[in-house]
Amino acid sequence: MWDALRDIRDDMFYTVDANIVGMGYVYDLRMPDGVASGRVEMTFTMPHRGRPMYRYLANPAVARLRQVPGVQDVTVVPVWDPPWSPDRMRSEEHTSELQSQFRISYA
């Protein structure tokens, strides 16, 4: 399921191949009732509350997860705590490109 979510891009960072897993937006992905239930729960955040709507990325994620064999239902749980930070990015390539493009610095 994690690999499927790597297909979902954050177009805000159009010059970088930024996906929602690599950017650290997905905090958790599980099947709380077991694999046989087909129900997936995705805990998801956005980089800041100023993003217009988390559904812009969550809806494509739900659609992509439903394509995974065995997944029947997907629930998205939006969270703001802990807050997203650049430390959540999983790719050093993303980190260096985004630092350069958006002047992100780490304290």
mmCIF file of C-alpha atoms in Angstrom:
data_model
loop_
_atom_site.group_PDB
_atom_site.id
_atom_site.type_symbol
_atom_site.label_atom_id
_atom_site.label_comp_id
_atom_site.label_asym_id
_atom_site.label_seq_id
_atom_site.Cartn_x
_atom_site.Cartn_y
_atom_site.Cartn_z
ATOM 1 C CA MET A 1 0.000 0.000 0.000
ATOM 2 C CA TRP A 2 2.873 2.369 0.736
ATOM 3 C CA ASP A 3 4.206 1.860 -2.787
ATOM 4 C CA ALA A 4 0.781 2.692 -4.235
ATOM 5 C CA LEU A 5 0.765 5.989 -2.335
ATOM 6 C CA ARG A 6 4.114 6.919 -3.880
ATOM 7 C CA ASP A 7 2.141 7.451 -7.114
ATOM 8 C CA ILE A 8 0.343 10.436 -5.549
ATOM 9 C CA ARG A 9 2.254 13.632 -6.258
ATOM 10 C CA ASP A 10 2.091 16.962 -4.476
ATOM 11 C CA ASP A 11 1.853 19.292 -7.452
ATOM 12 C CA MET A 12 2.723 22.279 -5.269
ATOM 13 C CA PHE A 13 6.315 21.083 -5.674
ATOM 14 C CA TYR A 14 6.058 20.661 -9.440
ATOM 15 C CA THR A 15 9.798 20.966 -10.099
ATOM 16 C CA VAL A 16 10.549 18.066 -7.750
ATOM 17 C CA ASP A 17 9.200 14.533 -7.986
ATOM 18 C CA ALA A 18 7.452 14.952 -4.613
ATOM 19 C CA ASN A 19 5.011 12.268 -3.536
ATOM 20 C CA ILE A 20 2.933 12.161 -0.366
ATOM 21 C CA VAL A 21 4.999 9.346 1.179
ATOM 22 C CA GLY A 22 8.366 10.949 0.441
ATOM 23 C CA MET A 23 7.133 14.293 1.740
ATOM 24 C CA GLY A 24 6.044 12.669 4.988
ATOM 25 C CA TYR A 25 2.344 13.562 4.774
ATOM 26 C CA VAL A 26 1.212 9.999 5.532
ATOM 27 C CA TYR A 27 1.752 9.366 9.232
ATOM 28 C CA ASP A 28 0.244 5.885 9.396
ATOM 29 C CA LEU A 29 -1.331 3.320 7.116
ATOM 30 C CA ARG A 30 -3.013 0.241 8.571
ATOM 31 C CA MET A 31 -5.767 -2.303 8.303
ATOM 32 C CA PRO A 32 -7.192 -2.016 11.848
ATOM 33 C CA ASP A 33 -9.697 -4.854 11.444
ATOM 34 C CA GLY A 34 -7.244 -7.214 9.762
ATOM 35 C CA VAL A 35 -6.435 -7.918 6.131
ATOM 36 C CA ALA A 36 -9.635 -9.904 5.549
ATOM 37 C CA SER A 37 -11.786 -6.835 6.291
ATOM 38 C CA GLY A 38 -10.393 -4.892 3.330
ATOM 39 C CA ARG A 39 -10.645 -1.695 5.381
ATOM 40 C CA VAL A 40 -7.672 0.682 5.354
ATOM 41 C CA GLU A 41 -7.137 3.633 7.646
ATOM 42 C CA MET A 42 -4.692 6.355 6.573
ATOM 43 C CA THR A 43 -3.549 9.014 9.039
ATOM 44 C CA PHE A 44 -2.612 12.019 6.952
ATOM 45 C CA THR A 45 -1.443 15.609 7.412
ATOM 46 C CA MET A 46 -0.588 18.641 5.327
ATOM 47 C CA PRO A 47 2.520 20.822 5.588
ATOM 48 C CA HIS A 48 0.515 23.737 6.987
ATOM 49 C CA ARG A 49 -3.073 24.661 7.714
ATOM 50 C CA GLY A 50 -2.992 27.225 4.933
ATOM 51 C CA ARG A 51 -3.260 24.530 2.261
ATOM 52 C CA PRO A 52 -6.774 24.946 0.862
ATOM 53 C CA MET A 53 -8.044 21.422 1.448
ATOM 54 C CA TYR A 54 -6.374 18.197 2.418
ATOM 55 C CA ARG A 55 -8.801 16.396 0.078
ATOM 56 C CA TYR A 56 -6.784 17.696 -2.877
ATOM 57 C CA LEU A 57 -4.240 14.997 -2.027
ATOM 58 C CA ALA A 58 -6.363 12.657 0.102
ATOM 59 C CA ASN A 59 -8.962 11.915 -2.585
ATOM 60 C CA PRO A 60 -6.398 10.701 -5.145
ATOM 61 C CA ALA A 61 -4.745 8.665 -2.368
ATOM 62 C CA VAL A 62 -8.061 6.980 -1.545
ATOM 63 C CA ALA A 63 -8.695 6.232 -5.226
ATOM 64 C CA ARG A 64 -5.197 4.753 -5.618
ATOM 65 C CA LEU A 65 -5.479 2.614 -2.481
ATOM 66 C CA ARG A 66 -8.789 1.197 -3.721
ATOM 67 C CA GLN A 67 -6.874 -0.174 -6.723
ATOM 68 C CA VAL A 68 -4.704 -2.303 -4.421
ATOM 69 C CA PRO A 69 -5.960 -5.922 -4.384
ATOM 70 C CA GLY A 70 -7.901 -6.645 -1.204
ATOM 71 C CA VAL A 71 -8.632 -3.015 -0.330
ATOM 72 C CA GLN A 72 -12.351 -2.333 -0.257
ATOM 73 C CA ASP A 73 -12.772 0.741 1.934
ATOM 74 C CA VAL A 74 -10.417 3.596 2.861
ATOM 75 C CA THR A 75 -10.864 6.020 5.730
ATOM 76 C CA VAL A 76 -8.687 9.141 5.895
ATOM 77 C CA VAL A 77 -7.988 10.557 9.337
ATOM 78 C CA PRO A 78 -6.634 14.125 8.992
ATOM 79 C CA VAL A 79 -4.358 15.213 11.837
ATOM 80 C CA TRP A 80 -2.402 18.332 12.706
ATOM 81 C CA ASP A 81 -0.509 16.909 15.666
ATOM 82 C CA PRO A 82 2.330 16.297 15.484
ATOM 83 C CA PRO A 83 2.761 19.137 13.025
ATOM 84 C CA TRP A 84 4.458 18.399 9.720
ATOM 85 C CA SER A 85 8.048 19.629 9.351
ATOM 86 C CA PRO A 86 10.727 19.166 6.696
ATOM 87 C CA ASP A 87 12.292 16.562 8.999
ATOM 88 C CA ARG A 88 9.495 14.193 7.942
ATOM 89 C CA MET A 89 10.747 14.084 4.332
ATOM 90 C CA ARG A 90 12.100 10.636 3.561
ATOM 91 C CA SER A 91 14.272 11.352 0.550
ATOM 92 C CA GLU A 92 17.569 13.168 0.775
ATOM 93 C CA GLU A 93 17.099 14.109 -2.871
ATOM 94 C CA HIS A 94 13.750 15.762 -2.076
ATOM 95 C CA THR A 95 15.260 17.454 0.936
ATOM 96 C CA SER A 96 18.158 19.070 -0.923
ATOM 97 C CA GLU A 97 16.049 20.093 -3.939
ATOM 98 C CA LEU A 98 13.329 21.606 -1.761
ATOM 99 C CA GLN A 99 15.862 23.369 0.451
ATOM 100 C CA SER A 100 17.321 24.988 -2.627
ATOM 101 C CA GLN A 101 14.001 25.849 -4.287
ATOM 102 C CA PHE A 102 12.135 27.150 -1.237
ATOM 103 C CA ARG A 103 15.052 28.216 0.963
ATOM 104 C CA ILE A 104 14.096 25.703 3.657
ATOM 105 C CA SER A 105 16.603 25.597 6.476
ATOM 106 C CA TYR A 106 16.922 23.242 9.389
ATOM 107 C CA ALA A 107 17.455 24.702 12.831
#
